[in-house]
Amino acid sequence: MQQIVNAYMRGEGGMAADTMEAAVFRGDGRLSIETVPVPRIRRDDDVLLRVLACGVCGTDLHILSVPPGHPATPGVVLGHEYTGEVVEVGPAVTHLRPGDRVVVDANLKCGHCLACRCGRAHMCANMTTLGIYLDGGFAPYNVAPAAALHPIDPSVPPHLAAFAEILSCVVNGARKVRMGPGDTVVILGAGPAGLLFTQMARAAGARVVVAEVSPYRQRFARECGADLVVNPAAEDLVQAVMAVTKGGADVVIDAVGSQFAAALPLVRRQGQVLLFGMDATAQAPVRQVDITRNEIEVRGTYIADGTFPAAIRLIEAGVLPLEKLITHRVSVKELPAALGALRRREAIKVIVEP
């Protein structure tokens, strides 16, 4: 094992021994490409990873917005959707060894708060996150606790394995609603999460309507299996949904984080609204009576909830056409330009390959 570690540290794993280039958040919407020290194992349960691929999340864009739509720690290496190869393990780690391929559950739970003890670890009161509050995957190397790492078949290309984090969140949301053959599912937003929901709903046999204002993203919605794509800036979305349903959709999913008010007129009586997207700056004016009178079931869904293994199985089995979502594969140096493409809605999924 030490020979493998020494090889990586000599640079035979693709990096210089002591420093590396990383994308560092500097606050106030600033992302800086900097030379930083290669991280080292410091705790018994630490694992040193060579990062193979890291996806850019909508949360990253919120962090880099002014004002920010999501908090983060200035000085941290961003990137929380990553996959890597084990380089070195701490002395307490027994289930992983150098050379293993893993994906990372970046949300670290304390294990001792009430939520953790009640089996609701994703509601942990003391949660912190790699790539947001602690150093993450927009760099060639990263150190993560062993408990956050899930093995994945090494035959899975790294750029597809990097979908595990966001897909685990989508699987958690999909499990909260009932969508199956013959149901109509309306998805608001055709970003990566919305398109994953489109693929999931299509695989479940549902009829899928996607609402998206960007012509670029509309094309991807069609390619991912949407039966109907509506531009709500140019068409009456409610009228379009009612034309293909009998009284509204069975399920409406807000994949944006600001569309709660838009979702309610689209859902049938006793239908379901799933709130997936997150935007701390959004405020949605809703009439509570519309929910009460029509017995609308409104569910929030937050990160993964024991759904990493299911997401990994989906990726390994090739059930979803994930390759369709990748528009950019870039280096760390090229990340700022790719973020610009995302902001202009000229990209879907950006994968950083350090």
CSV table of C-alpha atoms in Angstrom, one decimal:
chain,number,residue,atom,x,y,z
A,1,MET,CA,0.0,0.0,0.0
A,2,GLN,CA,2.8,2.4,0.9
A,3,GLN,CA,4.3,2.0,-2.6
A,4,ILE,CA,1.1,3.1,-4.2
A,5,VAL,CA,0.9,6.1,-1.9
A,6,ASN,CA,4.5,7.1,-2.6
A,7,ALA,CA,3.8,6.8,-6.3
A,8,TYR,CA,1.0,9.3,-6.1
A,9,MET,CA,2.9,11.6,-3.9
A,10,ARG,CA,5.9,11.5,-6.4
A,11,GLY,CA,3.5,12.7,-9.1
A,12,GLU,CA,3.0,9.4,-10.8
A,13,GLY,CA,-0.8,9.7,-10.1
A,14,GLY,CA,-0.8,12.9,-12.2
A,15,MET,CA,0.0,15.7,-9.8
A,16,ALA,CA,3.1,17.3,-8.2
A,17,ALA,CA,3.9,16.1,-4.7
A,18,ASP,CA,3.1,19.1,-2.6
A,19,THR,CA,0.8,21.5,-4.5
A,20,MET,CA,-2.2,21.4,-6.8
A,21,GLU,CA,-4.5,23.8,-8.6
A,22,ALA,CA,-7.9,24.2,-7.1
A,23,ALA,CA,-11.1,26.3,-7.5
A,24,VAL,CA,-11.4,28.3,-4.2
A,25,PHE,CA,-14.4,30.3,-3.1
A,26,ARG,CA,-13.3,33.7,-1.9
A,27,GLY,CA,-16.6,35.2,-0.9
A,28,ASP,CA,-18.8,37.8,-2.6
A,29,GLY,CA,-19.3,35.7,-5.7
A,30,ARG,CA,-15.6,35.2,-6.4
A,31,LEU,CA,-14.1,31.9,-7.5
A,32,SER,CA,-10.3,31.9,-7.7
A,33,ILE,CA,-8.1,29.3,-9.4
A,34,GLU,CA,-5.2,28.9,-6.9
A,35,THR,CA,-2.2,26.8,-6.1
A,36,VAL,CA,-2.9,25.1,-2.8
A,37,PRO,CA,-1.2,22.3,-0.7
A,38,VAL,CA,-2.2,18.8,-1.5
A,39,PRO,CA,-4.3,17.6,1.5
A,40,ARG,CA,-3.0,15.0,3.9
A,41,ILE,CA,-4.7,12.5,6.1
A,42,ARG,CA,-5.0,13.9,9.6
A,43,ARG,CA,-7.6,11.7,11.3
A,44,ASP,CA,-7.8,7.9,11.7
A,45,ASP,CA,-10.9,7.7,9.6
A,46,ASP,CA,-9.7,10.0,6.8
A,47,VAL,CA,-9.3,8.8,3.2
A,48,LEU,CA,-7.1,10.6,0.6
A,49,LEU,CA,-8.8,10.6,-2.8
A,50,ARG,CA,-7.5,11.4,-6.3
A,51,VAL,CA,-10.5,13.2,-7.7
A,52,LEU,CA,-11.5,11.8,-11.1
A,53,ALA,CA,-14.6,13.9,-11.9
A,54,CYS,CA,-16.7,16.5,-10.1
A,55,GLY,CA,-20.0,17.8,-11.3
A,56,VAL,CA,-21.0,21.5,-11.1
A,57,CYS,CA,-24.3,21.9,-9.1
A,58,GLY,CA,-26.9,24.6,-9.1
A,59,THR,CA,-25.9,25.1,-5.5
A,60,ASP,CA,-22.4,26.2,-6.7
A,61,LEU,CA,-24.1,28.9,-8.8
A,62,HIS,CA,-26.2,30.0,-5.9
A,63,ILE,CA,-23.0,30.2,-3.7
A,64,LEU,CA,-21.3,32.4,-6.4
A,65,SER,CA,-24.3,34.7,-6.9
A,66,VAL,CA,-24.5,38.2,-5.4
A,67,PRO,CA,-26.3,38.2,-3.1
A,68,PRO,CA,-25.7,34.5,-2.5
A,69,GLY,CA,-28.6,32.1,-2.7
A,70,HIS,CA,-26.7,29.6,-0.5
A,71,PRO,CA,-24.0,30.0,2.2
A,72,ALA,CA,-20.5,28.7,1.9
A,73,THR,CA,-17.2,29.1,3.8
A,74,PRO,CA,-14.8,31.6,2.2
A,75,GLY,CA,-11.4,29.9,1.4
A,76,VAL,CA,-12.9,26.5,0.8
A,77,VAL,CA,-12.4,24.4,-2.3
A,78,LEU,CA,-15.8,24.1,-3.9
A,79,GLY,CA,-17.3,21.0,-5.6
A,80,HIS,CA,-19.5,18.4,-3.8
A,81,GLU,CA,-20.6,16.0,-6.7
A,82,TYR,CA,-17.4,14.0,-7.1
A,83,THR,CA,-16.0,10.6,-7.6
A,84,GLY,CA,-12.5,9.5,-6.9
A,85,GLU,CA,-9.9,6.8,-6.5
A,86,VAL,CA,-8.6,5.9,-3.0
A,87,VAL,CA,-4.9,6.8,-2.6
A,88,GLU,CA,-4.4,6.3,1.1
A,89,VAL,CA,-6.5,5.4,4.1
A,90,GLY,CA,-6.3,6.2,7.8
A,91,PRO,CA,-5.5,3.5,10.3
A,92,ALA,CA,-9.1,3.1,11.4
A,93,VAL,CA,-10.4,2.4,7.8
A,94,THR,CA,-10.8,-1.2,7.1
A,95,HIS,CA,-13.4,-1.4,4.2
A,96,LEU,CA,-11.4,0.6,1.6
A,97,ARG,CA,-8.0,0.3,0.2
A,98,PRO,CA,-5.8,2.1,-2.4
A,99,GLY,CA,-7.2,1.7,-5.9
A,100,ASP,CA,-10.8,1.5,-4.9
A,101,ARG,CA,-13.3,3.6,-6.9
A,102,VAL,CA,-15.8,5.6,-4.7
A,103,VAL,CA,-18.4,8.2,-4.9
A,104,VAL,CA,-18.8,10.8,-2.1
A,105,ASP,CA,-21.8,11.6,0.1
A,106,ALA,CA,-20.7,15.2,0.7
A,107,ASN,CA,-23.2,15.8,3.5
A,108,LEU,CA,-21.4,14.8,6.7
A,109,LYS,CA,-23.7,13.9,9.7
A,110,CYS,CA,-22.7,14.1,13.4
A,111,GLY,CA,-24.3,10.8,14.4
A,112,HIS,CA,-25.4,11.9,17.8
A,113,CYS,CA,-28.1,14.6,17.5
A,114,LEU,CA,-31.7,13.7,17.9
A,115,ALA,CA,-32.4,13.5,14.1
A,116,CYS,CA,-29.4,11.2,13.6
A,117,ARG,CA,-30.4,8.9,16.5
A,118,CYS,CA,-34.0,8.7,15.2
A,119,GLY,CA,-32.8,7.5,11.8
A,120,ARG,CA,-33.3,10.9,10.1
A,121,ALA,CA,-29.6,11.6,9.5
A,122,HIS,CA,-30.2,13.8,6.5
A,123,MET,CA,-32.0,16.2,9.0
A,124,CYS,CA,-28.8,16.3,11.1
A,125,ALA,CA,-28.7,19.4,13.3
A,126,ASN,CA,-24.9,19.6,13.0
A,127,MET,CA,-24.5,18.7,9.3
A,128,THR,CA,-21.6,20.1,7.3
A,129,THR,CA,-20.8,19.6,3.7
A,130,LEU,CA,-17.6,18.9,1.7
A,131,GLY,CA,-17.3,21.3,-1.2
A,132,ILE,CA,-19.4,24.0,0.6
A,133,TYR,CA,-18.1,24.3,4.2
A,134,LEU,CA,-15.1,22.0,3.9
A,135,ASP,CA,-12.8,21.4,1.0
A,136,GLY,CA,-14.4,19.5,-1.9
A,137,GLY,CA,-13.7,18.1,-5.4
A,138,PHE,CA,-12.8,21.0,-7.7
A,139,ALA,CA,-9.2,19.9,-7.2
A,140,PRO,CA,-7.0,16.9,-8.1
A,141,TYR,CA,-7.0,15.6,-4.5
A,142,ASN,CA,-9.4,15.6,-1.5
A,143,VAL,CA,-9.6,14.2,1.9
A,144,ALA,CA,-13.0,12.8,3.0
A,145,PRO,CA,-14.1,10.7,6.0
A,146,ALA,CA,-14.5,7.0,5.2
A,147,ALA,CA,-18.1,7.0,6.3
A,148,ALA,CA,-18.9,9.4,3.4
A,149,LEU,CA,-17.5,7.1,0.7
A,150,HIS,CA,-19.5,4.5,-1.3
A,151,PRO,CA,-17.8,2.0,-3.6
A,152,ILE,CA,-18.8,2.0,-7.2
A,153,ASP,CA,-17.9,-0.4,-10.0
A,154,PRO,CA,-14.7,0.8,-11.6
A,155,SER,CA,-16.1,0.0,-15.0
A,156,VAL,CA,-18.4,3.1,-14.6
A,157,PRO,CA,-16.8,6.1,-16.4
A,158,PRO,CA,-15.9,8.7,-13.8
A,159,HIS,CA,-17.9,11.4,-15.6
A,160,LEU,CA,-21.0,9.3,-15.1
A,161,ALA,CA,-20.2,8.2,-11.6
A,162,ALA,CA,-20.1,11.9,-10.6
A,163,PHE,CA,-23.9,11.9,-11.0
A,164,ALA,CA,-24.3,9.8,-7.8
A,165,GLU,CA,-24.7,12.8,-5.5
A,166,ILE,CA,-27.4,14.7,-7.4
A,167,LEU,CA,-29.1,11.4,-8.5
A,168,SER,CA,-29.3,10.3,-4.9
A,169,CYS,CA,-31.2,13.5,-4.1
A,170,VAL,CA,-33.5,13.0,-7.1
A,171,VAL,CA,-34.2,9.4,-6.0
A,172,ASN,CA,-35.1,10.6,-2.5
A,173,GLY,CA,-37.6,13.1,-4.0
A,174,ALA,CA,-39.0,10.5,-6.5
A,175,ARG,CA,-39.7,8.2,-3.6
A,176,LYS,CA,-41.8,10.8,-1.8
A,177,VAL,CA,-44.3,11.0,-4.6
A,178,ARG,CA,-46.4,8.5,-6.4
A,179,MET,CA,-45.7,8.5,-10.1
A,180,GLY,CA,-46.2,5.5,-12.3
A,181,PRO,CA,-47.6,4.3,-15.6
A,182,GLY,CA,-50.4,6.6,-16.9
A,183,ASP,CA,-49.7,9.4,-14.5
A,184,THR,CA,-49.0,12.9,-15.7
A,185,VAL,CA,-45.9,14.6,-14.2
A,186,VAL,CA,-45.1,18.3,-14.7
A,187,ILE,CA,-41.6,19.3,-14.1
A,188,LEU,CA,-40.8,23.0,-13.7
A,189,GLY,CA,-37.2,23.7,-14.9
A,190,ALA,CA,-35.0,21.7,-17.2
A,191,GLY,CA,-31.7,22.1,-15.5
A,192,PRO,CA,-29.8,18.9,-14.5
A,193,ALA,CA,-32.2,18.0,-11.6
A,194,GLY,CA,-35.3,18.7,-13.7
A,195,LEU,CA,-33.9,16.5,-16.5
A,196,LEU,CA,-33.0,13.7,-14.1
A,197,PHE,CA,-36.6,13.9,-12.8
A,198,THR,CA,-37.7,13.8,-16.5
A,199,GLN,CA,-35.7,10.6,-17.0
A,200,MET,CA,-37.0,9.0,-13.8
A,201,ALA,CA,-40.6,9.8,-14.6
A,202,ARG,CA,-40.2,8.5,-18.1
A,203,ALA,CA,-38.7,5.3,-16.8
A,204,ALA,CA,-41.7,4.9,-14.4
A,205,GLY,CA,-44.1,5.1,-17.4
A,206,ALA,CA,-45.5,8.5,-16.7
A,207,ARG,CA,-46.4,11.1,-19.3
A,208,VAL,CA,-44.0,14.0,-18.8
A,209,VAL,CA,-44.6,17.8,-19.3
A,210,VAL,CA,-41.6,20.1,-18.9
A,211,ALA,CA,-41.8,23.8,-18.4
A,212,GLU,CA,-38.6,25.7,-19.4
A,213,VAL,CA,-38.0,29.1,-20.9
A,214,SER,CA,-34.6,28.4,-22.4
A,215,PRO,CA,-34.8,27.0,-26.0
A,216,TYR,CA,-31.4,25.4,-25.3
A,217,ARG,CA,-32.7,23.5,-22.3
A,218,GLN,CA,-36.0,22.7,-24.0
A,219,ARG,CA,-34.1,20.6,-26.6
A,220,PHE,CA,-32.5,18.5,-23.8
A,221,ALA,CA,-35.9,18.0,-22.2
A,222,ARG,CA,-37.2,16.5,-25.4
A,223,GLU,CA,-34.1,14.3,-25.7
A,224,CYS,CA,-34.6,13.1,-22.2
A,225,GLY,CA,-38.2,11.9,-22.9
A,226,ALA,CA,-40.5,14.8,-22.3
A,227,ASP,CA,-43.8,14.3,-24.1
A,228,LEU,CA,-44.6,18.0,-24.1
A,229,VAL,CA,-42.3,21.0,-23.6
A,230,VAL,CA,-43.8,24.3,-22.8
A,231,ASN,CA,-42.2,27.8,-22.7
A,232,PRO,CA,-44.2,29.5,-19.9
A,233,ALA,CA,-42.9,32.9,-21.0
A,234,ALA,CA,-44.6,32.5,-24.4
A,235,GLU,CA,-47.5,30.1,-23.7
A,236,ASP,CA,-50.2,29.7,-21.0
A,237,LEU,CA,-48.7,26.8,-19.0
A,238,VAL,CA,-51.9,26.1,-17.1
A,239,GLN,CA,-53.9,25.9,-20.3
A,240,ALA,CA,-51.3,23.6,-21.8
A,241,VAL,CA,-51.4,21.2,-18.9
A,242,MET,CA,-55.2,21.2,-18.7
A,243,ALA,CA,-55.3,20.4,-22.4
A,244,VAL,CA,-53.5,17.1,-21.8
A,245,THR,CA,-55.0,16.1,-18.5
A,246,LYS,CA,-58.4,15.8,-16.9
A,247,GLY,CA,-58.2,18.5,-14.3
A,248,GLY,CA,-54.5,18.8,-13.7
A,249,ALA,CA,-51.3,16.8,-13.3
A,250,ASP,CA,-50.9,14.0,-10.8
A,251,VAL,CA,-47.5,15.3,-9.7
A,252,VAL,CA,-45.9,18.7,-10.2
A,253,ILE,CA,-42.1,19.0,-9.3
A,254,ASP,CA,-40.4,22.3,-8.7
A,255,ALA,CA,-36.9,21.7,-9.8
A,256,VAL,CA,-36.0,25.4,-9.7
A,257,GLY,CA,-36.6,26.4,-6.1
A,258,SER,CA,-38.9,29.4,-6.7
A,259,GLN,CA,-41.9,27.9,-8.5
A,260,PHE,CA,-44.3,26.9,-5.6
A,261,ALA,CA,-46.9,29.5,-6.6
A,262,ALA,CA,-46.7,28.4,-10.3
A,263,ALA,CA,-47.1,24.7,-9.3
A,264,LEU,CA,-50.4,24.9,-7.5
A,265,PRO,CA,-52.6,25.8,-10.5
A,266,LEU,CA,-51.1,22.9,-12.4
A,267,VAL,CA,-51.9,20.0,-10.0
A,268,ARG,CA,-55.2,18.1,-9.9
A,269,ARG,CA,-57.3,17.9,-6.7
A,270,GLN,CA,-55.6,15.6,-4.3
A,271,GLY,CA,-52.5,15.7,-6.4
A,272,GLN,CA,-49.0,16.1,-5.3
A,273,VAL,CA,-46.5,19.0,-5.4
A,274,LEU,CA,-42.8,18.2,-4.7
A,275,LEU,CA,-40.5,21.1,-3.8
A,276,PHE,CA,-37.0,20.1,-4.8
A,277,GLY,CA,-35.0,23.1,-5.9
A,278,MET,CA,-33.6,25.5,-3.3
A,279,ASP,CA,-33.1,29.2,-3.6
A,280,ALA,CA,-32.8,31.2,-0.3
A,281,THR,CA,-33.7,34.4,-2.0
A,282,ALA,CA,-37.0,33.2,-3.4
A,283,GLN,CA,-40.3,34.2,-1.9
A,284,ALA,CA,-43.5,32.5,-3.2
A,285,PRO,CA,-46.9,34.1,-2.6
A,286,VAL,CA,-49.4,31.3,-2.2
A,287,ARG,CA,-53.0,31.1,-1.1
A,288,GLN,CA,-53.3,28.5,1.6
A,289,VAL,CA,-57.0,28.0,0.8
A,290,ASP,CA,-56.0,26.5,-2.6
A,291,ILE,CA,-54.0,23.8,-0.8
A,292,THR,CA,-56.7,23.1,1.8
A,293,ARG,CA,-59.8,23.2,-0.4
A,294,ASN,CA,-58.2,20.9,-3.0
A,295,GLU,CA,-56.4,18.6,-0.5
A,296,ILE,CA,-53.1,19.2,-2.3
A,297,GLU,CA,-50.2,17.1,-0.8
A,298,VAL,CA,-47.1,19.3,-0.6
A,299,ARG,CA,-43.8,17.7,0.1
A,300,GLY,CA,-40.4,19.1,0.6
A,301,THR,CA,-37.4,17.0,-0.2
A,302,TYR,CA,-33.8,17.6,0.9
A,303,ILE,CA,-30.6,15.9,-0.2
A,304,ALA,CA,-30.2,12.1,0.0
A,305,ASP,CA,-31.9,10.0,2.6
A,306,GLY,CA,-30.2,6.6,2.5
A,307,THR,CA,-30.6,6.7,-1.3
A,308,PHE,CA,-26.9,6.6,-2.4
A,309,PRO,CA,-26.9,2.8,-2.8
A,310,ALA,CA,-30.0,3.1,-5.1
A,311,ALA,CA,-28.5,5.9,-7.1
A,312,ILE,CA,-25.3,3.8,-7.5
A,313,ARG,CA,-27.3,0.8,-8.7
A,314,LEU,CA,-29.1,3.0,-11.3
A,315,ILE,CA,-25.8,4.3,-12.6
A,316,GLU,CA,-24.1,0.9,-12.7
A,317,ALA,CA,-27.1,-0.6,-14.5
A,318,GLY,CA,-27.3,2.2,-17.1
A,319,VAL,CA,-31.0,2.6,-16.5
A,320,LEU,CA,-30.9,6.4,-17.2
A,321,PRO,CA,-29.3,8.1,-20.2
A,322,LEU,CA,-27.0,10.3,-18.1
A,323,GLU,CA,-24.6,10.9,-21.0
A,324,LYS,CA,-27.3,13.0,-22.6
A,325,LEU,CA,-27.0,15.6,-19.9
A,326,ILE,CA,-23.2,16.3,-20.1
A,327,THR,CA,-22.4,19.3,-22.3
A,328,HIS,CA,-19.0,20.3,-20.9
A,329,ARG,CA,-16.0,18.3,-19.6
A,330,VAL,CA,-13.4,20.8,-18.4
A,331,SER,CA,-10.3,21.2,-16.3
A,332,VAL,CA,-10.1,23.2,-13.1
A,333,LYS,CA,-8.6,26.2,-15.1
A,334,GLU,CA,-11.5,26.1,-17.5
A,335,LEU,CA,-14.2,26.0,-14.8
A,336,PRO,CA,-14.8,29.8,-14.6
A,337,ALA,CA,-15.7,29.9,-18.4
A,338,ALA,CA,-18.0,26.9,-18.0
A,339,LEU,CA,-19.8,28.6,-15.1
A,340,GLY,CA,-20.4,31.5,-17.5
A,341,ALA,CA,-22.0,29.1,-19.9
A,342,LEU,CA,-24.2,27.7,-17.1
A,343,ARG,CA,-25.4,31.2,-16.1
A,344,ARG,CA,-26.2,32.0,-19.7
A,345,ARG,CA,-28.1,28.6,-19.9
A,346,GLU,CA,-25.8,27.4,-22.6
A,347,ALA,CA,-24.8,24.3,-20.7
A,348,ILE,CA,-26.6,21.5,-18.8
A,349,LYS,CA,-24.1,19.4,-16.8
A,350,VAL,CA,-20.5,20.6,-16.5
A,351,ILE,CA,-18.1,17.9,-15.3
A,352,VAL,CA,-14.7,19.1,-14.0
A,353,GLU,CA,-11.9,16.5,-14.5
A,354,PRO,CA,-9.0,17.7,-12.4
